[in-house]
Coordinates of C-alpha atoms and ligand atoms in Angstrom, one line a residue:
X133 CA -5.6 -14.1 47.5
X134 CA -5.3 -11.3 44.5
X135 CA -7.8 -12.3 41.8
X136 CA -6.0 -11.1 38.7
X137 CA -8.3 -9.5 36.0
X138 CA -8.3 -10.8 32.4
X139 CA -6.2 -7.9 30.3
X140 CA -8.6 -6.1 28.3
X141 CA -9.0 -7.5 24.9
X142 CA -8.8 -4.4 22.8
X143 CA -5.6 -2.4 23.3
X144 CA -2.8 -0.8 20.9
X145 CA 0.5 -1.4 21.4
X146 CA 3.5 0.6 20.6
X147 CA 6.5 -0.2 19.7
X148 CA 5.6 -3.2 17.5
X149 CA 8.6 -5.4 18.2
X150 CA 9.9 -8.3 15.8
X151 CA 7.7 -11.6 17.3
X152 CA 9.8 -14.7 16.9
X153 CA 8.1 -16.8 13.9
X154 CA 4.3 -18.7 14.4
X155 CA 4.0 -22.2 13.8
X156 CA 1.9 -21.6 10.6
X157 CA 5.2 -19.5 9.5
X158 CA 7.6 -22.2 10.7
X159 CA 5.3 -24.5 8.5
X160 CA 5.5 -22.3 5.3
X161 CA 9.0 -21.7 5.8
X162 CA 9.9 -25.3 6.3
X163 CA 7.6 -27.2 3.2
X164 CA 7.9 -23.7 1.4
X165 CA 4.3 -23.8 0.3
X166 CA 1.1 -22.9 2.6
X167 CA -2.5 -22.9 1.5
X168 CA -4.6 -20.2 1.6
X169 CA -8.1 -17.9 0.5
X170 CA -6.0 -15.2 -1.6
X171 CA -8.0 -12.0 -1.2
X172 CA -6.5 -10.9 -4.5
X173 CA -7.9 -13.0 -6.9
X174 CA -10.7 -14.6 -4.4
X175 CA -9.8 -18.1 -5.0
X176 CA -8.8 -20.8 -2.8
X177 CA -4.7 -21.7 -4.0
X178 CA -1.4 -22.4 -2.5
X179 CA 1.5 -19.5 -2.0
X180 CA 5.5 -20.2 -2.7
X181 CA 7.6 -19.4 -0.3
X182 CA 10.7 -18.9 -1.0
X183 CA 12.4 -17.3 2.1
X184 CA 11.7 -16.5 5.4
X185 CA 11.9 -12.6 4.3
X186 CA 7.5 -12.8 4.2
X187 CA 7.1 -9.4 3.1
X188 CA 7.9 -9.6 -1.3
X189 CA 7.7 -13.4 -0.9
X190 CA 4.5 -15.6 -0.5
X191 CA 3.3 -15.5 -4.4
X192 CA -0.2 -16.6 -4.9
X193 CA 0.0 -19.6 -7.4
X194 CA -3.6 -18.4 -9.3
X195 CA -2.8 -14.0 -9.7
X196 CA 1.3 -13.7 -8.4
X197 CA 0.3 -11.4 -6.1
X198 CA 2.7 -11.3 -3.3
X199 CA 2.0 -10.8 0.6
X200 CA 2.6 -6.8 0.9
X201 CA -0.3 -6.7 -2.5
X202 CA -2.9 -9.0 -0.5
X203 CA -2.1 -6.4 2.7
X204 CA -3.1 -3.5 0.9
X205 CA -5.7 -5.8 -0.8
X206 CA -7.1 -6.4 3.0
X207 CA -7.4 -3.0 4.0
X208 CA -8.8 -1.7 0.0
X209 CA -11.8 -4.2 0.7
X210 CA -12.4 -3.1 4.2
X211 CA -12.3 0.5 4.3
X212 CA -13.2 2.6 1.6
X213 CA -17.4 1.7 1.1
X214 CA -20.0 2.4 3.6
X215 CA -21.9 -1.1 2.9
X216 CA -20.6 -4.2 3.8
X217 CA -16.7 -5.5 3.3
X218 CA -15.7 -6.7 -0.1
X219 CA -14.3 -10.0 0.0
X220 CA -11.7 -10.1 -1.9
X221 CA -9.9 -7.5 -4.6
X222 CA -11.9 -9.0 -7.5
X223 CA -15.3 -7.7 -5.9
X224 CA -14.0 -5.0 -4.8
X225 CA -13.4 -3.9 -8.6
X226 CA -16.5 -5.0 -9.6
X227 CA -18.9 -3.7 -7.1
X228 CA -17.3 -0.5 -5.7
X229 CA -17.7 2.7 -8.4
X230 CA -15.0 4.7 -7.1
X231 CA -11.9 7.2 -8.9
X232 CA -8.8 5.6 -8.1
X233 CA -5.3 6.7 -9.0
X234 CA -2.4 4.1 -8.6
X235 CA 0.7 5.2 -8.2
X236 CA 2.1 2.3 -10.3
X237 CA 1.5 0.9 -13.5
X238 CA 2.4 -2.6 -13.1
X239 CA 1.9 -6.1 -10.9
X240 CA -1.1 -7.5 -9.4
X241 CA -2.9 -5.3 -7.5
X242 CA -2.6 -2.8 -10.9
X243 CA -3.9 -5.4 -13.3
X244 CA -7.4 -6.0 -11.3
X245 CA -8.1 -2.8 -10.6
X246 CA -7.3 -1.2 -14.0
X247 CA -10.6 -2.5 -14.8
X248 CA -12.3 0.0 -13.0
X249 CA -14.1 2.4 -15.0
X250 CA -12.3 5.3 -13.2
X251 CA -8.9 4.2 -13.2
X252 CA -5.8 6.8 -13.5
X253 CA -2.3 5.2 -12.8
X254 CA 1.4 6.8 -13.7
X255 CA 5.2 6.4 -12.8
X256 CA 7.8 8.6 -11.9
X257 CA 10.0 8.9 -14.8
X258 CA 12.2 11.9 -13.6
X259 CA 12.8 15.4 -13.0
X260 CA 13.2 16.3 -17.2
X261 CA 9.1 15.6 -17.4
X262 CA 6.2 17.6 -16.6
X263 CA 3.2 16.3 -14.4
X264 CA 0.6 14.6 -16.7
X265 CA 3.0 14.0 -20.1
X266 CA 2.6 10.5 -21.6
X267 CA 6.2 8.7 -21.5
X268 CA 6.4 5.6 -23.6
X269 CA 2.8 5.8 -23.1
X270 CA 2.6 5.6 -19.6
X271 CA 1.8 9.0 -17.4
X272 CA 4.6 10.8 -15.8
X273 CA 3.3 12.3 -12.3
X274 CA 5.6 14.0 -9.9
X275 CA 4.0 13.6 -6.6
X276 CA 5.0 16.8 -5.0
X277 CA 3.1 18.6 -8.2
X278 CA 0.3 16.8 -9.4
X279 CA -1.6 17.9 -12.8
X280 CA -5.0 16.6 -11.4
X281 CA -7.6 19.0 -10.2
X282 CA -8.6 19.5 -6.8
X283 CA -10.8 16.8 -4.5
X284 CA -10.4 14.8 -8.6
X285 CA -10.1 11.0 -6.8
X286 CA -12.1 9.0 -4.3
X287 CA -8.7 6.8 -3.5
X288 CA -4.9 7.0 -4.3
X289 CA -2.8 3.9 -3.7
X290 CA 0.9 3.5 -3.1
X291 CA 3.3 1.0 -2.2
X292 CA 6.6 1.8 -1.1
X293 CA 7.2 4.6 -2.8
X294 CA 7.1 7.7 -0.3
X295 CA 10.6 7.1 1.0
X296 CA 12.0 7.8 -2.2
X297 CA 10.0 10.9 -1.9
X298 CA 12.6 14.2 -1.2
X299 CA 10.0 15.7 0.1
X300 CA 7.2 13.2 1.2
X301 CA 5.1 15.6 3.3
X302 CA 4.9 18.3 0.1
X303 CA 3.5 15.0 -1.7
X304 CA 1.0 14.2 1.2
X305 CA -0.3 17.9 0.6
X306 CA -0.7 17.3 -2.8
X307 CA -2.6 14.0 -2.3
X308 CA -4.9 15.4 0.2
X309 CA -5.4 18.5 -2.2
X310 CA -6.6 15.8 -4.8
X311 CA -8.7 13.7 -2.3
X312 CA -12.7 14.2 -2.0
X313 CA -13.9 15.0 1.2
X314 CA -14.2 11.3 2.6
X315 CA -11.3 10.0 0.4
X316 CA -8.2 8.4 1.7
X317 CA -4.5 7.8 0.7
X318 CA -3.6 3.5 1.8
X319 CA -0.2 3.2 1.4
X320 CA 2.6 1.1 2.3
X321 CA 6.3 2.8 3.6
X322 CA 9.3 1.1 5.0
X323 CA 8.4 1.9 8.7
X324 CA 10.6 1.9 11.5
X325 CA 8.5 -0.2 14.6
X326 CA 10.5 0.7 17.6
X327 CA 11.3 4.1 16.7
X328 CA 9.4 7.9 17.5
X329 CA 11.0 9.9 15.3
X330 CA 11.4 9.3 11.1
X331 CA 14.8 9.4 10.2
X332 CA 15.9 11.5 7.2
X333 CA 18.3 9.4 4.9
X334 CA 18.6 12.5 2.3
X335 CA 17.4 15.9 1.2
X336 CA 17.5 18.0 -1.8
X337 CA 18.7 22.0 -1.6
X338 CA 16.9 24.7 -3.4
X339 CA 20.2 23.8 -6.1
X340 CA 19.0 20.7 -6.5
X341 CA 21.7 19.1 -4.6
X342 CA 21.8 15.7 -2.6
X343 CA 22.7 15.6 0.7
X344 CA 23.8 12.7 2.8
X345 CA 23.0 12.3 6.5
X346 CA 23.6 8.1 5.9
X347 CA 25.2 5.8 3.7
X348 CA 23.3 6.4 0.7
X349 CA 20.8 3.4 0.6
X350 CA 18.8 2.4 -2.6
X351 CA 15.9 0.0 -3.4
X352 CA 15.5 -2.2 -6.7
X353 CA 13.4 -0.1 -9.0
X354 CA 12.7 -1.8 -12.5
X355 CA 12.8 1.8 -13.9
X356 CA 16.6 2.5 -13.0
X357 CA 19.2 0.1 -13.2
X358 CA 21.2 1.6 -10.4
X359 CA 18.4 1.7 -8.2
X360 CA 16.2 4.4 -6.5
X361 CA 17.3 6.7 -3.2
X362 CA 15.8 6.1 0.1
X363 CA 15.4 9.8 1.3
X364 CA 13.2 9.2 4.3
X365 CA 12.4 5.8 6.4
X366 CA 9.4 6.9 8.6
X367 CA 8.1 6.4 11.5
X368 CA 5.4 7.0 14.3
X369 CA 6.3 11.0 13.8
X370 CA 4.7 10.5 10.2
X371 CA 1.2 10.1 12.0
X372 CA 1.8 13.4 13.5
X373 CA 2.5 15.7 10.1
X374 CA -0.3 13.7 8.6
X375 CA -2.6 14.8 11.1
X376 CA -1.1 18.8 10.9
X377 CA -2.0 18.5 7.4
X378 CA -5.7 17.3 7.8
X379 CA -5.6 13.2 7.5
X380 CA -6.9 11.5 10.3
X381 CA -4.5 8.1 9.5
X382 CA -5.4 4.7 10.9
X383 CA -2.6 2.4 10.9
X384 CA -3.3 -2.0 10.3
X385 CA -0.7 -4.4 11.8
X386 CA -1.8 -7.2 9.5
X387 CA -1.5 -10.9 10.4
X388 CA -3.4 -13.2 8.6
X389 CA -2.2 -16.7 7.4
X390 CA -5.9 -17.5 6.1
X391 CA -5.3 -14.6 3.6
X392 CA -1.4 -15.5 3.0
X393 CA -0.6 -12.4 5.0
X394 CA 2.1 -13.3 7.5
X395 CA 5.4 -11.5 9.2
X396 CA 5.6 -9.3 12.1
X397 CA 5.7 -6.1 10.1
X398 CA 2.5 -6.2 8.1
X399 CA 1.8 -2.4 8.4
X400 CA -0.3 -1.0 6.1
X401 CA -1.5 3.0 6.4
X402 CA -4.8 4.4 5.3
X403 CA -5.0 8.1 5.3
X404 CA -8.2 9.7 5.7
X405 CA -9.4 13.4 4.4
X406 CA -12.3 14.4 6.7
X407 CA -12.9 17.4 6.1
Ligands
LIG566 ZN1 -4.4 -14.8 -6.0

């Protein structure tokens, strides 16, 4: 008789395919609201769910953050300090003395930690504006040419906003340029799971000149009414140019219904500069 071995506990797995929905999904889906411990705004509250597309949806009932925030919350509390985890955001911003620029100027995860002592946050406001230049009040940063000063931040955040990028990779330079020795870049992209290779949507010529390799696909952006260009949709390739350019990148599947973290694609990136 073959005595079969237990499968080893700790393994990574690649592709990530689409898993067909949990019971605790099929429950949030089905009475639309689902308790949990938000790790936003550390209390103990319900989410509303209001489809069964997880990843905008799920909105804490106490802070509105919704389920793509509290994944970048996750991996904010567990990665950056050398001491123990933070528990939740809230902590996090009280506890951890860190420079942080946000690439964003609005929503949940902005408001908790904009009261950080070290807090730098700006928005893209278009080509016409120079890096650094206040626009109604607000800072205008391109990312492919920051006005900060070398090794200037501890931690830059973003959330899906490197596939509107023309150039992500020139912005990932810039970023690491900016980083300390030790800092790190968690961000979230669209993110192709079964794929090898990212797949360029767009470019832009030396002209300044779009060009099309796919329908032209754009995302809701409260800035523009017409929307925003997806230029790149990455994929596992992306952990490749990161590493050429000197980030050693960890990459979280998240799954956590405790936290109000649930879908098959939780993927959240955390960028490291080492050296
Ligand atoms: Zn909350």
């Amino acid at each position: 008789m073959i005595m079969r071995k237990k499968a080893p506990v700790n393994y990574i797995k690649y592709p990530i395919y689409a898993r067909p929905f949990t019971l605790t999904e099929k429950f949030a889906i089905t009475f639309k609201i689902m308790p949990i411990k938000c790790n936003i705004c550390g209390h103990i509250t319900f989410i509303d769910v209001t489809n069964d597309n997880f990843r905008e949806n799920c909105i804490c009932r106490n802070c509105h953050s919704f389920n793509r925030q509290r994944q970048i919350a996750f991996v904010l509390c567990n990665s950056i300090t050398n001491k123990r985890r933070n528990k939740d955001l809230t902590e996090f911003c009280n506890t951890t003395n860190l420079s942080v620029f946000n690439t964003e100027t609005s929503g949940t995860v902005h408001n908790f930690l904009s009261r950080m002592k070290d807090y730098t946050c700006s928005e893209y406001f278009g080509e016409n504006h120079i890096s650094g230049e206040l626009v109604n009040n607000r800072m205008h940063q391109d990312l492919m040419s920051l006005s900060f000063n070398d090794e200037r931040f501890d931690l830059v955040i973003s959330t899906d906003v490197f596939e509107h990028i023309s150039d992500p990779y020139l912005a990932h330079k810039e970023i690491y340029r900016v980083l300390r020795r030790g800092g790190r870049h968690i961000f979230t992209i669209p993110f192709y799971q079964t794929d090898f290779s990212d797949e360029v949507r767009a470019s832009i010529d030396i002209n300044k000149e779009i060009h099309y390799y796919h329908e032209p696909l754009y995302h809701i952006d409260p800035l523009r009414k017409e929307g925003i260009l997806v230029f790149n949709i990455f994929s596992i390739e992306m952990l490749t140019k990161l590493s050429n350019l000197g980030f050693r990148t960890n990459m979280y599947h998240l799954y956590s219904p405790y936290y109000g973290i649930l879908g098959s694609n939780g993927l959240v990136f955390e960028a490291i500069k080492e050296k």
